[in-house]
Short mmCIF file of C-alpha atoms in Angstrom, two decimals:
data_model
loop_
_atom_site.label_atom_id
_atom_site.label_comp_id
_atom_site.label_asym_id
_atom_site.label_seq_id
_atom_site.Cartn_x
_atom_site.Cartn_y
_atom_site.Cartn_z
CA MET A 1 33.02 -288.17 11.92
CA LEU A 2 35.79 -285.68 12.14
CA VAL A 3 35.47 -282.77 14.47
CA ALA A 4 37.69 -279.77 13.95
CA ALA A 5 39.56 -278.87 17.03
CA THR A 6 39.56 -275.20 17.77
CA THR A 7 41.97 -273.48 20.04
CA PRO A 8 40.42 -270.71 22.06
CA ALA A 9 42.03 -267.32 21.49
CA PRO A 10 44.00 -266.03 24.40
CA THR A 11 42.23 -263.46 26.39
CA PRO A 12 44.23 -260.25 26.39
CA SER A 13 45.24 -258.97 29.70
CA PRO A 14 44.09 -255.56 30.92
CA GLU A 15 47.65 -254.30 30.70
CA SER A 16 48.09 -255.31 27.04
CA THR A 17 44.65 -253.88 26.19
CA SER A 18 45.47 -250.48 27.66
CA ALA A 19 48.90 -250.45 25.97
CA GLY A 20 47.30 -251.30 22.61
CA GLU A 21 44.79 -248.51 22.96
CA VAL A 22 47.56 -246.08 23.80
CA LEU A 23 49.56 -247.24 20.79
CA ARG A 24 46.52 -246.94 18.55
CA ASP A 25 45.69 -243.46 19.85
CA VAL A 26 49.27 -242.28 19.49
CA GLY A 27 49.50 -243.79 16.02
CA GLU A 28 46.32 -242.06 14.94
CA LEU A 29 47.63 -238.76 16.33
CA THR A 30 51.04 -238.93 14.75
CA GLY A 31 49.98 -240.71 11.59
CA SER A 32 53.11 -242.89 11.62
CA TYR A 33 54.25 -246.16 13.10
CA CYS A 34 57.75 -246.79 14.34
CA VAL A 35 59.87 -249.36 12.61
CA SER A 36 63.49 -250.15 13.07
CA GLY A 37 65.79 -247.82 11.14
CA SER A 38 63.04 -245.32 10.19
CA PRO A 39 64.21 -241.71 10.11
CA GLY A 40 63.06 -239.23 12.66
CA VAL A 41 62.64 -239.27 16.40
CA CYS A 42 60.33 -242.28 16.44
CA GLY A 43 62.76 -244.63 14.70
CA THR A 44 65.74 -243.34 16.65
CA VAL A 45 64.07 -243.88 20.05
CA TYR A 46 62.76 -247.29 18.95
CA ASP A 47 66.26 -248.38 17.97
CA LEU A 48 67.66 -247.15 21.29
CA THR A 49 64.97 -248.48 23.62
CA GLY A 50 63.39 -251.29 21.62
CA SER A 51 59.99 -249.97 22.62
CA ARG A 52 57.58 -248.93 19.92
CA LEU A 53 55.45 -247.13 22.47
CA ALA A 54 58.42 -245.05 23.63
CA GLY A 55 59.26 -244.20 20.02
CA ARG A 56 55.74 -243.02 19.32
CA ILE A 57 55.50 -241.00 22.51
CA ALA A 58 58.88 -239.39 21.75
CA ASP A 59 57.64 -238.60 18.26
CA VAL A 60 54.51 -237.00 19.71
CA LEU A 61 56.45 -234.98 22.25
CA LEU A 62 59.52 -234.12 20.18
CA GLY A 63 58.97 -234.99 16.52
CA TRP A 64 56.12 -232.86 15.18
CA PRO A 65 56.62 -230.04 17.74
CA LEU A 66 60.18 -229.72 16.49
CA ARG A 67 58.97 -229.70 12.91
CA ILE A 68 56.42 -227.00 13.73
CA VAL A 69 59.07 -224.94 15.49
CA LEU A 70 61.38 -225.41 12.52
CA ILE A 71 58.65 -224.24 10.09
CA LEU A 72 57.94 -221.16 12.20
CA LEU A 73 61.65 -220.42 12.54
CA VAL A 74 62.23 -220.66 8.79
CA CYS A 75 59.26 -218.37 8.09
CA PHE A 76 60.46 -215.88 10.68
CA VAL A 77 63.99 -215.79 9.28
CA ALA A 78 62.66 -215.44 5.72
CA ARG A 79 60.41 -212.55 6.76
CA TYR A 80 63.28 -210.87 8.62
CA LEU A 81 65.60 -211.07 5.63
CA LEU A 82 62.93 -209.82 3.21
CA MET A 83 62.11 -206.89 5.51
CA LYS A 84 65.79 -205.94 5.59
CA VAL A 85 65.98 -206.03 1.80
CA ILE A 86 62.82 -203.92 1.49
CA ASP A 87 64.06 -201.36 4.03
CA ARG A 88 67.39 -201.04 2.28
CA THR A 89 65.72 -200.61 -1.11
CA VAL A 90 63.31 -198.02 0.26
CA ALA A 91 66.16 -196.08 1.84
CA GLY A 92 68.06 -196.08 -1.45
CA VAL A 93 65.07 -194.85 -3.44
CA ALA A 94 64.25 -192.18 -0.85
CA ALA A 95 67.83 -190.90 -0.99
CA GLY A 96 67.51 -190.37 -4.72
CA ARG A 97 70.29 -192.70 -5.82
CA ARG A 98 68.47 -193.89 -8.88
CA GLU A 99 67.68 -190.37 -10.05
CA ALA A 100 71.27 -189.31 -9.40
CA ARG A 101 72.58 -192.16 -11.53
CA ARG A 102 70.41 -191.13 -14.46
CA GLY A 103 71.93 -187.65 -14.61
CA GLY A 104 68.67 -186.21 -15.92
CA LEU A 105 67.14 -182.77 -15.57
CA LEU A 106 65.75 -183.43 -12.10
CA GLU A 107 67.94 -181.89 -9.43
CA SER A 108 67.84 -182.60 -5.75
CA SER A 109 65.46 -180.32 -3.92
CA PRO A 110 63.32 -180.58 -0.77
CA LEU A 111 60.20 -181.02 -2.88
CA LEU A 112 61.64 -183.85 -4.96
CA SER A 113 63.15 -185.47 -1.88
CA GLU A 114 59.76 -185.43 -0.17
CA ARG A 115 58.16 -186.91 -3.26
CA ARG A 116 60.71 -189.72 -3.54
CA GLN A 117 60.51 -190.43 0.17
CA GLN A 118 56.72 -190.67 0.17
CA ARG A 119 56.66 -192.89 -2.92
CA ALA A 120 59.35 -195.16 -1.48
CA GLN A 121 57.67 -195.42 1.92
CA THR A 122 54.30 -196.23 0.39
CA LEU A 123 55.73 -198.93 -1.85
CA GLY A 124 57.75 -200.29 1.07
CA SER A 125 54.64 -200.49 3.22
CA VAL A 126 52.76 -202.36 0.50
CA LEU A 127 55.64 -204.80 -0.02
CA LYS A 128 55.98 -205.41 3.72
CA SER A 129 52.27 -206.08 4.14
CA THR A 130 52.22 -208.44 1.18
CA THR A 131 55.32 -210.29 2.38
CA THR A 132 53.93 -210.71 5.88
CA LEU A 133 50.60 -211.99 4.56
CA VAL A 134 52.16 -214.53 2.19
CA ILE A 135 54.65 -215.87 4.76
CA GLY A 136 51.94 -216.03 7.43
CA VAL A 137 49.66 -218.09 5.19
CA VAL A 138 52.51 -220.47 4.33
CA ALA A 139 53.37 -220.91 8.01
CA VAL A 140 49.76 -221.64 9.00
CA LEU A 141 49.34 -224.19 6.22
CA GLY A 142 52.61 -225.88 7.19
CA VAL A 143 51.60 -226.16 10.84
CA LEU A 144 48.18 -227.56 9.94
CA GLY A 145 49.86 -230.13 7.70
CA GLN A 146 52.08 -231.28 10.56
CA LEU A 147 49.00 -231.75 12.72
CA ASN A 148 47.45 -234.01 10.04
CA ILE A 149 44.58 -231.55 9.52
CA ASN A 150 43.11 -231.50 6.06
CA ILE A 151 43.75 -228.02 4.70
CA ALA A 152 41.66 -228.46 1.55
CA PRO A 153 38.48 -227.06 3.18
CA PHE A 154 40.42 -224.04 4.41
CA ILE A 155 41.76 -223.35 0.94
CA ALA A 156 38.30 -223.74 -0.57
CA SER A 157 36.79 -221.44 2.06
CA ALA A 158 39.51 -218.86 1.47
CA GLY A 159 38.79 -218.99 -2.26
CA ILE A 160 35.07 -218.46 -1.69
CA VAL A 161 35.71 -215.57 0.70
CA GLY A 162 38.13 -214.01 -1.79
CA VAL A 163 35.58 -214.23 -4.59
CA ALA A 164 32.89 -212.70 -2.36
CA LEU A 165 35.16 -209.85 -1.34
CA GLY A 166 36.19 -209.33 -4.95
CA PHE A 167 32.57 -208.88 -6.05
CA GLY A 168 31.60 -206.81 -3.03
CA ALA A 169 34.60 -204.48 -3.03
CA GLN A 170 35.45 -204.12 -6.69
CA SER A 171 35.89 -200.35 -6.49
CA LEU A 172 38.17 -200.64 -3.46
CA VAL A 173 40.34 -203.28 -5.12
CA ARG A 174 40.49 -201.20 -8.31
CA ASP A 175 41.52 -198.10 -6.36
CA PHE A 176 44.20 -200.06 -4.53
CA LEU A 177 45.68 -201.64 -7.65
CA SER A 178 45.59 -198.34 -9.53
CA GLY A 179 47.41 -196.67 -6.65
CA VAL A 180 50.10 -199.35 -6.59
CA PHE A 181 50.77 -199.10 -10.33
CA MET A 182 50.63 -195.31 -10.24
CA LEU A 183 53.29 -195.18 -7.52
CA ALA A 184 55.42 -197.84 -9.17
CA GLU A 185 55.35 -196.01 -12.53
CA ASP A 186 55.89 -192.60 -10.89
CA GLN A 187 53.11 -190.97 -12.89
CA TYR A 188 53.00 -188.02 -10.47
CA GLY A 189 54.04 -187.20 -6.94
CA VAL A 190 53.81 -184.61 -4.20
CA GLY A 191 54.33 -181.10 -5.56
CA ASP A 192 53.50 -181.89 -9.19
CA VAL A 193 50.93 -179.80 -11.05
CA VAL A 194 48.62 -182.30 -12.74
CA ASP A 195 45.40 -182.41 -14.70
CA LEU A 196 43.28 -185.42 -13.74
CA GLY A 197 40.31 -184.58 -15.92
CA ASP A 198 37.66 -183.35 -13.50
CA ALA A 199 40.21 -181.73 -11.18
CA SER A 200 43.56 -180.08 -11.69
CA GLY A 201 46.04 -178.48 -9.34
CA THR A 202 49.05 -179.18 -7.14
CA VAL A 203 49.32 -182.66 -5.62
CA GLU A 204 49.50 -182.54 -1.82
CA ALA A 205 49.30 -186.24 -0.92
CA VAL A 206 49.38 -189.54 -2.78
CA GLY A 207 47.85 -192.66 -1.25
CA LEU A 208 46.97 -196.12 -2.41
CA ARG A 209 43.27 -195.28 -2.59
CA VAL A 210 42.92 -191.48 -2.87
CA THR A 211 44.99 -188.64 -4.33
CA ARG A 212 44.61 -185.18 -2.75
CA LEU A 213 45.31 -182.04 -4.77
CA ARG A 214 44.60 -178.32 -4.41
CA ASP A 215 43.61 -176.12 -7.34
CA VAL A 216 44.62 -172.51 -7.97
CA SER A 217 41.61 -171.15 -6.08
CA GLY A 218 42.50 -173.13 -2.95
CA THR A 219 39.88 -175.87 -3.25
CA VAL A 220 41.07 -179.30 -2.07
CA TRP A 221 40.06 -182.20 -4.32
CA TYR A 222 40.04 -185.87 -3.31
CA VAL A 223 40.21 -188.13 -6.36
CA ARG A 224 39.95 -191.91 -6.16
CA ASN A 225 42.81 -193.61 -7.97
CA GLY A 226 40.47 -196.05 -9.70
CA GLU A 227 38.56 -193.15 -11.30
CA ILE A 228 41.66 -191.57 -12.86
CA LEU A 229 41.61 -192.38 -16.57
CA ARG A 230 44.28 -189.93 -17.72
CA VAL A 231 46.99 -187.85 -16.08
CA GLY A 232 48.51 -184.68 -17.48
CA ASN A 233 51.68 -183.84 -15.56
CA GLN A 234 52.88 -180.29 -16.17
CA SER A 235 56.01 -180.51 -14.03
CA GLN A 236 57.75 -183.80 -14.74
CA GLY A 237 61.28 -183.58 -16.11
CA TRP A 238 61.02 -180.13 -17.68
CA ALA A 239 58.42 -177.55 -18.64
CA ARG A 240 57.90 -175.03 -21.43
CA ALA A 241 56.84 -171.41 -21.19
CA VAL A 242 54.66 -170.48 -24.17
CA LEU A 243 53.94 -166.80 -24.91
CA ASP A 244 51.65 -165.54 -27.65
CA VAL A 245 52.46 -161.87 -28.32
CA SER A 246 50.05 -159.78 -30.40
CA VAL A 247 51.22 -156.80 -32.45
CA ALA A 248 49.40 -154.45 -34.76
CA TYR A 249 49.17 -155.19 -38.47
CA GLY A 250 51.30 -152.17 -39.26
CA ALA A 251 54.28 -153.47 -37.24
CA ASP A 252 57.41 -154.87 -38.90
CA ILE A 253 57.23 -158.61 -38.15
CA ALA A 254 60.94 -159.21 -38.72
CA HIS A 255 61.83 -156.41 -36.34
CA VAL A 256 59.40 -157.72 -33.73
CA GLN A 257 60.93 -161.21 -33.94
CA GLU A 258 64.39 -159.74 -33.49
CA VAL A 259 63.27 -157.82 -30.40
CA LEU A 260 61.64 -160.92 -28.88
CA GLN A 261 64.77 -163.02 -29.50
CA ARG A 262 66.96 -160.36 -27.92
CA ILE A 263 64.73 -160.25 -24.84
CA GLY A 264 64.85 -164.04 -24.45
CA ASP A 265 68.62 -164.23 -24.87
CA ARG A 266 69.19 -161.55 -22.26
CA LEU A 267 66.93 -163.34 -19.81
CA ALA A 268 68.70 -166.67 -20.32
CA ALA A 269 72.13 -165.04 -19.84
CA GLU A 270 71.36 -163.47 -16.46
CA GLU A 271 72.64 -165.28 -13.38
CA ALA A 272 69.31 -165.09 -11.57
CA TRP A 273 67.42 -166.75 -14.43
CA LYS A 274 70.09 -169.02 -15.89
CA PRO A 275 69.24 -172.02 -13.60
CA LEU A 276 65.58 -171.80 -14.62
CA VAL A 277 66.10 -171.59 -18.39
CA LEU A 278 67.31 -174.93 -19.75
CA ALA A 279 67.70 -173.97 -23.42
CA ARG A 280 67.92 -170.91 -25.60
CA PRO A 281 64.53 -169.21 -26.08
CA GLU A 282 63.02 -169.59 -29.52
CA VAL A 283 60.70 -167.36 -31.53
CA TRP A 284 58.66 -169.64 -33.75
CA GLY A 285 57.14 -166.83 -35.79
CA VAL A 286 53.60 -165.92 -36.74
CA GLU A 287 51.17 -168.20 -34.97
CA GLN A 288 47.89 -166.56 -35.95
CA MET A 289 46.47 -163.63 -37.88
CA ALA A 290 43.62 -162.52 -35.69
CA ALA A 291 41.00 -159.86 -36.32
CA ASP A 292 42.82 -157.28 -34.21
CA GLY A 293 46.47 -158.07 -34.92
CA VAL A 294 49.21 -160.56 -35.69
CA VAL A 295 50.08 -163.17 -33.03
CA LEU A 296 53.70 -164.33 -32.67
CA ARG A 297 54.70 -167.30 -30.52
CA MET A 298 57.76 -167.48 -28.28
CA VAL A 299 58.75 -170.61 -26.31
CA VAL A 300 61.28 -171.18 -23.53
CA LYS A 301 62.29 -174.56 -22.07
CA THR A 302 62.38 -174.22 -18.29
CA ALA A 303 62.93 -176.24 -15.14
CA PRO A 304 59.88 -178.01 -13.65
CA LEU A 305 57.28 -175.68 -12.11
CA GLN A 306 59.17 -172.57 -13.27
CA GLN A 307 57.39 -171.89 -16.55
CA TRP A 308 54.92 -169.46 -14.99
CA ALA A 309 57.63 -167.35 -13.35
CA VAL A 310 59.52 -167.15 -16.66
CA GLN A 311 56.35 -166.18 -18.51
CA ARG A 312 55.58 -163.32 -16.11
CA GLU A 313 59.12 -161.96 -16.36
CA LEU A 314 59.11 -162.16 -20.16
CA ARG A 315 55.79 -160.32 -20.37
CA ARG A 316 57.16 -157.52 -18.21
CA ARG A 317 60.26 -157.16 -20.37
CA ILE A 318 58.33 -157.38 -23.63
CA LYS A 319 56.04 -154.54 -22.54
CA ALA A 320 59.01 -152.32 -21.68
CA ALA A 321 60.88 -153.18 -24.89
CA PHE A 322 57.87 -152.58 -27.12
CA ASP A 323 57.31 -149.18 -25.52
CA ALA A 324 60.95 -148.27 -26.13
CA GLU A 325 60.93 -149.56 -29.73
CA GLY A 326 57.62 -147.95 -30.61
CA ILE A 327 55.90 -151.26 -31.38
CA GLU A 328 52.16 -150.96 -30.98
CA PHE A 329 49.98 -153.52 -29.31
CA PRO A 330 46.75 -154.07 -31.22
CA PHE A 331 43.57 -152.41 -30.04
CA PRO A 332 40.13 -153.88 -30.61
CA GLN A 333 38.77 -152.68 -33.94
CA ARG A 334 35.08 -152.44 -34.70
CA THR A 335 33.27 -151.49 -37.90
CA VAL A 336 29.98 -149.70 -37.26
CA TRP A 337 27.33 -149.46 -39.97
CA LEU A 338 24.73 -146.72 -39.50
CA ARG A 339 21.44 -147.03 -41.32
CA GLN A 340 19.64 -143.88 -42.51
CA ASP A 341 16.10 -142.99 -41.45
CA GLU A 342 13.27 -144.66 -43.21
CA ALA A 343 12.20 -143.15 -46.54
CA PRO A 344 8.97 -141.06 -46.60
CA ALA A 345 5.78 -142.98 -47.23
CA THR A 346 4.93 -140.89 -50.33
CA PRO A 347 7.77 -140.66 -52.81
CA PRO A 348 8.30 -137.37 -54.61
CA PRO A 349 6.66 -137.10 -58.04
CA ALA A 350 8.78 -138.24 -60.89
CA ARG A 351 9.80 -135.92 -63.65
CA HIS A 352 8.18 -136.51 -67.02
CA GLY A 353 10.34 -137.82 -69.72
CA ASP A 354 12.83 -139.55 -67.34
CA PRO A 355 12.46 -143.32 -67.73
CA ALA A 356 14.69 -144.03 -64.77
CA ALA A 357 12.38 -142.14 -62.43
CA ALA A 358 9.18 -143.81 -63.58
CA GLY A 359 9.13 -146.19 -60.65
CA GLY A 360 9.94 -143.62 -57.97
CA SER A 361 13.23 -142.48 -56.55
CA GLN A 362 15.22 -143.18 -53.37
CA PRO A 363 17.64 -140.84 -51.61
CA PRO A 364 21.27 -141.57 -52.43
CA ARG A 365 23.23 -143.81 -50.05
CA ARG A 366 25.25 -141.90 -47.54
CA SER A 367 28.96 -142.20 -47.80
CA GLU A 368 31.47 -142.61 -44.99
CA ALA A 369 32.40 -138.94 -45.38
CA ASP A 370 28.83 -137.98 -44.52
CA VAL A 371 28.92 -140.15 -41.41
CA VAL A 372 32.17 -138.53 -40.28
CA ALA A 373 30.75 -135.09 -40.89
CA ASP A 374 27.68 -135.90 -38.78
CA ASP A 375 29.81 -137.22 -35.91
CA THR A 376 32.48 -134.49 -35.85
CA GLY A 377 30.65 -131.55 -37.32
CA GLU A 378 33.46 -130.98 -39.79
CA ILE A 379 33.18 -130.89 -43.53
CA PRO A 380 35.43 -133.58 -45.00
CA ARG A 381 37.98 -132.44 -47.51
CA ILE A 382 37.86 -133.86 -50.97
CA ARG A 383 41.26 -134.79 -52.29
#
């Protein structure tokens, strides 16, 4: 009968047991085990000391803290450089360099400078906030990865929170996105006269969520950017003064057009009005034949926000010129029809032998001469 000889396993000493537990704990913390020639602090210390425990402790104390510091340093430098680029871009836009390069109709003025500065600062603030948020999230995820923490639950939780906020704050997100695109596209700015549908007036402030404007009566309107479906800007690039001048039907239309053209040319040639008039005034001709007179249209291309001043000055000069030329403005004309008193209940007897009077007779219809005679007391002359 053969009996297998078994050798009892050596009983580990207390010292080796504690060292093994330390190695296991450190290995679980760092997630790596030192081997000869492995890159990093752990392998380097192991090659120098020959102690795997020393390599793992050095990796715990120097390896992943250095990697975390390196991640934070890279994120900080990236944020610093991006902030510098954003500040420089914002300063260039606020100074009006892009508009100056275009050589368009917009000239530098305090109002336009304020508008450009506000638009640039708002966009710069949005870009800075977005950059800081993105870099911060990347840094946090990188640090958690170095600590061997599973970041999948965090990403899933962030996605759920984002969806919840998206459903709960749809109007706020829509207002914010509309404000960003509105500023980026330069649809309107501070000082512009705009028509936003329900409200119209001069824009006083432009934000990412709300636009504030004041109408001609002084009422301040706050309009959410997400509710703006259309924008009518009356002061972007250039404007046009449109005048509809009415004259009597007896006026000479060709002569009236000549007078209007002469008035516009004189206005455009004066030094005080030359900067406001961008092109020669035009008389388009007869626009409408109304009940009271003939309407002629005159248009003048003007600088932004100057069309109303040009219109007022042209009206003043047209009134003076028409008085000097003897051109009449039309007056309201009304045609009044007066009905005679009711006929007597018993008609006069008809004459015998007159077939036309068999069915009764009615008084003759009064003429316009009779009406004039009744009103003035004069007997009209028959020509």
